[in-house]
Amino acid sequence: MEVNKGKYAADLSSIREAQARINSFIHKTPVMTSESLDAISGRRLFFKCECFQKGGAFKFRGACNAVFSLDDHQAAKGVVTHSSGNHAAALALAAKLRGIPAHIVIPKNAPQCKVQNVVRYGGQVIWSEATVPSREKTATKVLQETGAVLIHPYNDGRIISGQGTISLELLEQAPEIDTIIVPISGGGLISGVALAAKSINPAIRVLAAEPKGANDAAQSKAAGRIVTLPETNTVADGLRAFLGELTWPIVRDFVDDIITVDDTEIIEAMRLCYEILKVAVEPSGAIGLAAVLSDSFRNNPAWKDCNQIGIILSGGIGNHRT
Amino acid sequence: MEVNKGKYAADLSSIREAQARINSFIHKTPVMTSESLDAISGRRLFFKCECFQKGGAFKFRGACNAVFSLDDHQAAKGVVTHSSGNHAAALALAAKLRGIPAHIVIPKNAPQCKVQNVVRYGGQVIWSEATVPSREKTATKVLQETGAVLIHPYNDGRIISGQGTISLELLEQAPEIDTIIVPISGGGLISGVALAAKSINPAIRVLAAEPKGANDAAQSKAAGRIVTLPETNTVADGLRAFLGELTWPIVRDFVDDIITVDDTEIIEAMRLCYEILKVAVEPSGAIGLAAVLSDSFRNNPAWKDCNQIGIILSGGIGNHRT
């Protein structure tokens, strides 16, 4: 399908603009290959190592694009988010680079390491209760008091465009790629990656990798509408968000399929990353490798000619990386 | 000092020849930077990630150069070594690529993972007793029976030239480097790195990083002759070898200083590699970072203007990497 400019929250030109905007701030992450993992998978694999991105994950691309998209007047009032994960740390870091405040709403039960990452990058922590209503209410209060701009972790065109810069780099580094496998959660990463990749080469397949215990995207694709789940249960704690209204149409139209894997497969992939690639990734970051090694991918005749596969590795252990 | 062609076991031209010979077999490893580690160290650091090299360590460069230097007649009889570490796995892998036998003498008490690495790459394991005389005697027997060529892990010009290709890559990737810090053990790595770097830019400082519990190189530099130790005691088990007759003159003439660090510093550096760089390195591989963070380096006025520092990271956990 042709990428219809204006129909979606981002497009190739907004992604190229993002690249120009963030290029001097981000790491151009390496692409690694491994003959051992090629032999295990039976394909040629290209690992785009976003775990080496600043902030420890691809999230810094989108956060940086969002922060540097603001005009000076908006920017002076700062940014807000109520994500407590990699996006929070990435937003704090991007705001620090621009010299503006980042107000990060964090629930009281958040792991200490996540709080530390935000503090390390100069983010201002505002505590909320653990519930989603409390987090949203606290964020709204901060917005009202400060006039800062809310930067959603994925349901935002600036974020999607920033994440899409991965495809621009990857297809330059490994132009032979015919397939890209991408972790899916809220859909910001895969939306940007799919829009950019399919605009450059419409024949490229874009496949999502999702935990079976948080398979809202697979259910959404099957139902033809956004499906949310009453609860999620997976070791890949970064992949528990649901698709948003801006990411869903892109996932619906440009993601060829969703491969679901169980936690055992994710942990095995994480082990292979560590032992063979020598790269420390968290479960959410290793899921692309889990997908390519899964029986459901291997045995699906639709993917038998996916031979040159880009896999986005993201998220280090502890998430701190600059 | 000018690099006097013919005086040492390798030189810039033998290193360039090695690069042409091995280039299609090796990984060009990425150089990573980290603003966090720059802030901690007070310098700009460039990490040459040889832990991502095939075989899991820089050793594959030298092994590959040695194996592909052999003429067809020599090569057909295979290669032998009695190292049981990264060199053994690297030699087995290089021999496999050339399609010739690799006879690897391994003491019965070697860790299982080291044996597995050799077997995985198709090496033929020959067991010896744990003592050095038994290992050497067994290797000699294999040499006599097979006519194969002994490839020493470091005291060999082909090995030194192969390891030196790291400098060619590194100075192309980060030409601003004014200092390179290199782990030292038998001296093969640092000999190649120093010869290449100082031939290209005589102003570059080359510093060795050595464990205090195996400080034979520091003692040798101080004494002006090869010093060996009755015993070694360090967590960096890959750095317990002593300088050889071919590496010593190069270390003596081209290594500016030896920085010794204790095991606590090595383990802290390994932790920083894992947590901040997201890279899994063994203690021997992290020692360059330990050196740059050590008080003895920081407080030494001779090194206060070492501002752009290349650090060779080598050796992953488990050593398997292709």
Short mmCIF file of C-alpha atoms in Angstrom, two decimals, chain A residues 25 27 30 32-37 51-52 54 56 93 97 120-121 274-281 315-322, chain B residues 25 27 30 32-37 51-52 54 56 93 97 120-121 274-281 315-322:
data_model
loop_
_atom_site.label_atom_id
_atom_site.label_comp_id
_atom_site.label_asym_id
_atom_site.label_seq_id
_atom_site.Cartn_x
_atom_site.Cartn_y
_atom_site.Cartn_z
CA PHE A 25 22.23 14.26 19.34
CA HIS A 27 24.12 7.64 18.38
CA PRO A 30 25.81 -0.27 14.80
CA MET A 32 25.81 -6.47 14.02
CA THR A 33 25.75 -9.85 12.35
CA SER A 34 26.47 -13.31 13.68
CA GLU A 35 27.11 -16.40 11.62
CA SER A 36 26.16 -18.54 14.62
CA LEU A 37 22.74 -16.92 14.88
CA CYS A 51 20.29 -0.94 23.05
CA PHE A 52 23.39 1.21 22.50
CA LYS A 54 21.56 7.14 24.35
CA GLY A 56 19.51 2.81 26.58
CA LEU A 93 17.77 13.47 28.61
CA LEU A 97 20.09 18.75 26.04
CA ARG A 120 20.45 11.09 36.44
CA TYR A 121 19.32 12.95 33.35
CA TYR A 274 24.21 -12.13 25.87
CA GLU A 275 26.22 -15.27 25.10
CA ILE A 276 26.67 -14.94 21.36
CA LEU A 277 26.24 -11.25 20.52
CA LYS A 278 27.78 -10.14 23.87
CA VAL A 279 25.02 -7.57 24.18
CA ALA A 280 22.98 -6.98 27.33
CA VAL A 281 19.31 -6.53 26.40
CA GLY A 315 16.50 -1.85 25.77
CA GLY A 316 19.48 -2.66 27.89
CA ILE A 317 19.41 -4.00 31.39
CA GLY A 318 18.95 -1.01 33.65
CA ASN A 319 18.24 1.29 30.68
CA HIS A 320 21.03 3.74 31.42
CA ARG A 321 23.13 4.49 28.34
CA THR A 322 24.62 7.71 27.11
CA PHE B 25 36.77 -12.91 7.19
CA HIS B 27 34.06 -8.27 11.61
CA PRO B 30 32.19 -0.81 15.99
CA MET B 32 31.26 3.08 20.79
CA THR B 33 31.24 6.23 22.85
CA SER B 34 29.45 7.10 26.06
CA GLU B 35 28.94 10.55 27.47
CA SER B 36 28.40 9.01 30.91
CA LEU B 37 31.77 7.29 30.84
CA CYS B 51 34.38 -8.36 22.10
CA PHE B 52 32.12 -8.44 19.03
CA LYS B 54 34.31 -13.46 15.56
CA GLY B 56 34.62 -13.41 20.82
CA LEU B 93 37.59 -21.07 13.49
CA LEU B 97 37.37 -21.26 7.18
CA ARG B 120 32.03 -25.79 18.06
CA TYR B 121 34.49 -24.40 15.53
CA TYR B 274 27.62 -4.05 31.31
CA GLU B 275 25.44 -1.38 32.88
CA ILE B 276 26.36 1.62 30.77
CA LEU B 277 27.75 0.29 27.49
CA LYS B 278 25.41 -2.76 27.55
CA VAL B 279 28.35 -4.89 26.50
CA ALA B 280 29.28 -8.21 28.08
CA VAL B 281 33.05 -8.38 28.55
CA GLY B 315 36.78 -10.89 25.35
CA GLY B 316 33.15 -11.65 25.96
CA ILE B 317 31.78 -13.88 28.66
CA GLY B 318 32.00 -17.41 27.34
CA ASN B 319 34.11 -16.33 24.36
CA HIS B 320 31.77 -17.65 21.70
CA ARG B 321 31.02 -15.07 19.02
CA THR B 322 30.66 -15.47 15.28
#
